[in-house]
Coordinates of C-alpha atoms in Angstrom, one line a residue:
M1252 CA -2.5 -17.2 19.2
H1253 CA -1.8 -16.8 22.7
A1254 CA -0.1 -20.2 24.3
D1255 CA 1.7 -18.8 27.5
T1256 CA 1.3 -22.0 29.5
P1257 CA 2.0 -25.5 28.9
G1258 CA -1.6 -26.3 29.6
D1259 CA -2.2 -24.4 26.7
R1260 CA -0.3 -26.8 24.0
M1261 CA -1.7 -28.2 21.1
E1262 CA -0.3 -31.0 19.2
L1263 CA 0.5 -30.4 15.7
S1264 CA 0.6 -32.9 12.8
S1265 CA 4.1 -34.5 11.9
F1266 CA 5.3 -36.5 8.8
P1267 CA 8.4 -37.8 9.7
I1268 CA 9.3 -39.6 6.4
I1269 CA 8.8 -36.5 4.2
G1270 CA 11.0 -34.3 6.8
I1271 CA 13.5 -37.3 6.8
A1272 CA 13.7 -37.4 2.9
L1273 CA 14.0 -33.4 2.7
A1274 CA 16.6 -33.6 5.2
V1275 CA 18.8 -35.9 3.1
L1276 CA 18.3 -33.9 0.1
S1277 CA 19.3 -31.0 2.2
A1278 CA 22.4 -33.0 3.2
A1279 CA 23.3 -33.7 -0.5
L1280 CA 23.1 -30.1 -1.5
L1281 CA 25.2 -28.8 1.3
T1282 CA 27.9 -31.3 0.6
V1283 CA 28.3 -30.3 -2.9
G1284 CA 27.7 -26.6 -2.1
N1285 CA 30.5 -26.7 0.8
H1286 CA 32.9 -28.4 -1.9
L1287 CA 32.5 -25.6 -4.3
Q1288 CA 32.5 -22.9 -1.9
S1289 CA 35.9 -24.2 -0.7
V1290 CA 37.4 -24.4 -4.3
G1291 CA 36.1 -20.7 -4.5
V1292 CA 37.4 -19.4 -1.5
E1293 CA 40.8 -21.2 -2.2
R1294 CA 41.0 -19.4 -5.5
A1295 CA 39.8 -16.0 -4.5
S1296 CA 42.2 -16.1 -1.2
R1297 CA 44.9 -17.5 -3.5
G1298 CA 45.8 -19.8 -0.4
S1299 CA 46.0 -17.2 1.9
S1300 CA 45.0 -18.3 5.6
T1301 CA 43.4 -15.2 6.8
S1302 CA 40.3 -14.3 8.0
L1303 CA 37.9 -12.7 5.3
G1304 CA 37.0 -9.1 5.2
A1305 CA 34.7 -7.0 3.0
A1306 CA 37.5 -7.2 0.3
G1307 CA 37.7 -11.0 0.6
F1308 CA 34.0 -11.3 0.4
W1309 CA 34.0 -8.9 -2.8
A1310 CA 36.6 -11.5 -4.3
L1311 CA 34.4 -14.2 -3.6
A1312 CA 31.3 -12.5 -5.2
R1313 CA 33.4 -12.4 -8.3
T1314 CA 34.1 -16.0 -8.2
P1315 CA 31.7 -18.1 -10.3
V1316 CA 32.4 -21.5 -8.5
W1317 CA 31.8 -19.9 -5.1
L1318 CA 28.7 -18.5 -6.2
L1319 CA 27.2 -21.6 -7.5
G1320 CA 28.3 -23.2 -4.1
S1321 CA 26.3 -20.5 -2.5
V1322 CA 23.2 -21.2 -4.7
L1323 CA 23.4 -24.7 -3.4
F1324 CA 24.1 -23.8 0.0
G1325 CA 21.0 -21.7 0.0
L1326 CA 18.9 -24.3 -1.5
A1327 CA 20.3 -26.9 1.3
I1328 CA 18.9 -24.3 3.8
L1329 CA 15.4 -24.0 2.3
A1330 CA 15.2 -28.0 2.0
Q1331 CA 16.1 -27.9 5.7
L1332 CA 13.3 -25.5 6.5
A1333 CA 11.0 -27.4 4.5
A1334 CA 11.9 -30.5 6.4
L1335 CA 11.2 -28.6 9.7
A1336 CA 7.7 -27.9 8.4
F1337 CA 7.0 -31.9 8.4
A1338 CA 8.9 -33.2 11.3
P1339 CA 10.2 -32.3 14.9
L1340 CA 13.7 -30.5 15.2
I1341 CA 15.0 -33.6 16.7
V1342 CA 14.3 -35.7 13.9
V1343 CA 15.3 -33.5 11.0
Q1344 CA 18.6 -32.0 12.5
P1345 CA 20.5 -35.4 13.1
V1346 CA 20.1 -36.3 9.4
G1347 CA 22.7 -33.6 8.5
V1348 CA 25.2 -36.1 9.7
I1349 CA 25.0 -37.9 6.6
A1350 CA 26.4 -34.9 4.9
L1351 CA 29.8 -36.1 5.9
V1352 CA 29.2 -39.6 4.5
F1353 CA 28.3 -37.8 1.2
A1354 CA 31.4 -35.5 1.7
S1355 CA 33.7 -38.7 1.7
A1356 CA 32.2 -40.0 -1.5
L1357 CA 32.6 -36.8 -3.3
T1358 CA 36.3 -36.9 -2.0
A1359 CA 36.8 -40.1 -3.3
V1360 CA 35.0 -39.3 -7.0
V1361 CA 37.1 -36.1 -7.0
T1362 CA 40.5 -37.5 -6.0
R1363 CA 39.8 -41.0 -7.7
R1364 CA 40.7 -42.5 -4.6
R1365 CA 38.7 -45.6 -3.2
P1366 CA 37.8 -45.0 0.5
S1367 CA 40.2 -47.1 2.8
S1368 CA 39.0 -49.5 5.4
A1369 CA 39.0 -46.7 8.1
E1370 CA 36.7 -44.7 6.3
I1371 CA 34.1 -47.5 5.6
V1372 CA 34.1 -48.4 9.3
A1373 CA 33.5 -44.8 10.3
I1374 CA 30.8 -44.4 7.5
L1375 CA 29.1 -47.7 8.7
V1376 CA 28.9 -46.4 12.3
A1377 CA 27.7 -43.1 11.1
V1378 CA 25.0 -44.5 9.2
A1379 CA 24.1 -47.0 12.0
S1380 CA 23.9 -44.1 14.7
L1381 CA 22.1 -41.8 12.6
A1382 CA 19.3 -44.5 11.9
A1383 CA 19.0 -45.4 15.4
F1384 CA 18.7 -41.7 16.7
V1385 CA 16.3 -40.8 13.7
G1386 CA 14.2 -43.8 14.0
V1387 CA 13.7 -43.6 18.0
A1388 CA 13.3 -39.8 17.5
A1389 CA 10.6 -40.1 15.0
A1390 CA 8.6 -42.8 17.0
V1391 CA 8.8 -40.8 20.6
S1392 CA 8.8 -37.4 19.4
V1393 CA 5.9 -34.7 19.1
Q1394 CA 5.2 -31.2 17.8
T1395 CA 3.4 -28.9 19.9
T1396 CA 2.7 -25.4 19.8
I1397 CA 5.5 -23.0 21.5
T1398 CA 4.7 -20.6 24.2
D1399 CA 5.5 -17.1 24.3
R1400 CA 7.8 -17.9 27.5
E1401 CA 9.6 -20.5 25.4
L1402 CA 10.2 -18.5 22.6
I1403 CA 11.7 -15.6 24.6
L1404 CA 13.9 -18.3 26.3
I1405 CA 15.4 -19.0 23.0
L1406 CA 16.0 -15.6 22.0
I1407 CA 17.6 -14.5 25.7
I1408 CA 20.0 -17.9 25.3
L1409 CA 20.9 -16.3 21.6
L1410 CA 21.5 -12.9 23.1
V1411 CA 24.0 -14.8 25.7
V1412 CA 25.8 -16.8 23.2
L1413 CA 26.4 -13.6 21.1
T1414 CA 27.7 -11.8 23.9
V1415 CA 29.9 -14.8 24.8
T1416 CA 30.9 -15.0 21.1
F1417 CA 32.3 -11.6 20.6
A1418 CA 33.8 -11.4 24.1
G1419 CA 35.5 -14.6 23.6
L1420 CA 36.8 -13.7 19.9
A1421 CA 38.2 -10.4 21.3
L1422 CA 40.2 -12.1 23.9
L1423 CA 41.7 -14.8 21.6
R1424 CA 42.4 -12.3 18.9
R1425 CA 45.3 -11.1 20.8
H1426 CA 46.9 -14.5 20.6
G1427 CA 45.4 -15.6 17.4
I1428 CA 42.2 -17.3 16.9
P1429 CA 42.4 -21.3 16.4
P1430 CA 40.8 -22.6 13.1
V1431 CA 38.4 -24.7 15.0
V1432 CA 36.8 -21.8 16.5
Y1433 CA 35.5 -20.7 13.2
V1434 CA 34.2 -24.1 12.5
V1435 CA 32.3 -24.6 16.2
L1436 CA 30.9 -20.9 15.8
G1437 CA 29.7 -21.5 12.2
G1438 CA 28.0 -24.7 13.4
L1439 CA 26.7 -23.1 16.7
F1440 CA 24.7 -20.2 14.9
A1441 CA 23.5 -22.7 12.0
G1442 CA 21.9 -24.5 15.0
F1443 CA 20.2 -21.4 16.2
V1444 CA 19.1 -20.6 12.5
A1445 CA 17.2 -24.1 12.5
T1446 CA 16.0 -23.7 15.8
L1447 CA 14.6 -20.3 15.5
G1448 CA 13.3 -21.3 11.8
K1449 CA 11.5 -24.2 13.4
T1450 CA 9.8 -21.8 16.0
V1451 CA 8.4 -19.5 13.1
I1452 CA 7.0 -22.5 11.3
L1453 CA 5.5 -23.6 14.8
R1454 CA 3.8 -20.4 15.1
V1455 CA 2.5 -20.5 11.3
Q1456 CA 1.3 -24.2 11.9
T1457 CA -0.3 -23.2 15.1
A1458 CA -2.1 -20.2 13.5
W1459 CA -3.3 -22.3 10.6
A1460 CA -4.6 -25.0 13.0
S1461 CA -6.4 -22.7 15.0
R1462 CA -7.7 -20.5 12.3
D1463 CA -6.4 -17.6 14.2
F1464 CA -4.8 -14.9 12.1
S1465 CA -5.3 -11.9 14.1
I1466 CA -2.3 -9.6 14.4
D1467 CA -1.6 -8.8 18.2
D1468 CA 1.6 -8.2 20.4
T1469 CA 2.6 -11.8 20.3
N1470 CA 3.6 -11.3 16.6
L1471 CA 6.4 -9.1 17.9
L1472 CA 7.9 -12.1 19.3
T1473 CA 7.9 -13.9 15.8
I1474 CA 9.3 -10.8 14.0
A1475 CA 12.1 -10.9 16.8
C1476 CA 12.7 -14.6 15.9
L1477 CA 12.9 -13.6 12.1
V1478 CA 15.6 -10.7 13.1
G1479 CA 17.3 -13.6 15.1
I1480 CA 17.4 -15.7 12.3
A1481 CA 19.0 -13.1 10.1
V1482 CA 21.7 -12.0 12.9
A1483 CA 22.5 -15.9 13.4
G1484 CA 22.4 -16.7 9.5
A1485 CA 24.8 -13.9 8.7
L1486 CA 27.2 -14.8 11.3
S1487 CA 27.3 -18.6 10.4
I1488 CA 28.0 -17.7 6.8
Y1489 CA 30.7 -15.5 7.8
F1490 CA 32.5 -17.9 10.3
V1491 CA 31.9 -20.9 7.6
Q1492 CA 33.5 -18.9 5.0
T1493 CA 36.4 -17.8 7.3
A1494 CA 36.8 -21.3 8.4
H1495 CA 37.2 -22.5 4.6
T1496 CA 40.2 -20.2 4.5
V1497 CA 42.2 -22.0 7.5
S1498 CA 40.5 -25.6 7.2
N1499 CA 39.7 -28.4 4.8
P1500 CA 36.3 -29.0 3.4
Q1501 CA 35.9 -32.2 5.6
T1502 CA 36.7 -30.3 8.9
V1503 CA 34.1 -27.7 8.1
V1504 CA 31.6 -30.2 7.1
A1505 CA 32.5 -32.1 10.3
G1506 CA 32.0 -29.1 12.4
L1507 CA 28.6 -28.4 10.8
T1508 CA 27.2 -32.0 11.2
I1509 CA 28.0 -32.1 14.9
V1510 CA 27.6 -28.6 16.4
D1511 CA 24.4 -27.8 14.4
P1512 CA 22.5 -30.9 15.3
F1513 CA 23.9 -30.9 18.9
V1514 CA 22.7 -27.3 19.6
A1515 CA 19.4 -27.9 17.8
V1516 CA 18.3 -31.1 19.8
I1517 CA 19.4 -29.6 22.9
L1518 CA 17.0 -26.7 22.3
G1519 CA 14.5 -29.0 20.7
I1520 CA 14.3 -31.1 24.0
T1521 CA 14.8 -28.6 26.5
V1522 CA 12.8 -25.9 25.2
L1523 CA 10.7 -26.6 22.5
G1524 CA 9.3 -29.8 24.5
E1525 CA 9.7 -32.1 21.7
A1526 CA 10.5 -35.2 23.9
V1527 CA 7.9 -34.7 26.4
G1528 CA 6.2 -38.1 27.5
A1529 CA 9.2 -39.9 25.6
P1530 CA 10.2 -43.2 27.5
L1531 CA 13.5 -43.1 29.5
W1532 CA 15.2 -45.6 27.5
S1533 CA 15.0 -43.3 24.3
F1534 CA 17.1 -40.9 25.8
G1535 CA 19.7 -43.8 26.6
V1536 CA 19.7 -44.6 22.7
F1537 CA 20.1 -40.7 22.0
A1538 CA 22.8 -40.5 23.9
V1539 CA 24.7 -43.5 22.6
A1540 CA 23.7 -42.9 19.0
G1541 CA 25.0 -39.3 19.1
A1542 CA 28.4 -40.5 20.8
G1543 CA 28.5 -42.8 17.9
A1544 CA 27.6 -40.5 15.2
M1545 CA 30.0 -37.8 16.7
W1546 CA 33.0 -40.5 16.7
A1547 CA 32.0 -41.3 13.0
V1548 CA 32.0 -37.7 11.8
W1549 CA 35.6 -36.6 13.7
R1550 CA 37.0 -40.0 12.4
L1551 CA 35.9 -39.5 9.0
A1552 CA 37.1 -35.8 9.0
S1553 CA 40.6 -36.8 10.4
I1554 CA 41.3 -39.4 7.7
T1555 CA 39.7 -38.2 4.5
Q1556 CA 41.6 -35.2 4.0
P1557 CA 44.7 -33.6 5.5
S1558 CA 44.7 -29.9 6.8
R1559 CA 45.8 -27.1 4.7

């Protein structure tokens, strides 16, 4: 399973339709799970806008609605990982934008309030942007084996991000950490979970395609990826739950659906090489569609529910 140079790359099978369908399922589970977690956090904290500690998480663990939301959140992650097994990262992750569209619909049902014209416009822009991005990505992207060098690069980037994150939090803590920071960090580390998860999936697919199941020193890198997934996943969970105590559910979903795909798509293109050979015009579509989706997500987050 040695693949240390670009010339050693092997293209792997991709089934974008299945990957997109599973990603939509993941977005739906994320939406409902996020809503239930938000309700659970509010009940457990009794409206207190403070970051969660050990006692806070213990209170959440005894809150049935939060536990149900956590189960759905976990199923959303499993569905997302399954989607990544069928399609490239740059195809699957942007589909998560539709989670905020689902969230707007759920909010309308829960509050028995019809969406405003501004919401409808934002939803249409989000869906159109998402369709353009994913459609082009599915047509031009490829899945290839990942080299040891690329895997090491991802792990180094994660270490740098971890260092900057904790240093930044230490500095901000003196003056108070803005609520949006928790939202952004939750999405940031979720993006690394998806990217590292994809690298592990690629390793397994490569071994299966080449019928090479030997155990050698390169497996240590895969183990390091699994450790990275555990660390990034734990941090994402912590920051998302803390974000629920200081932000409304729409803002939390907005952060996840913007930052998570942004991080994953950047790493997918620059490190995993999923857009190698893609025509120049496709990157223009990615830029325009990505900007449209980001505008729509933030617009929906700002008009569908007021801050706490």
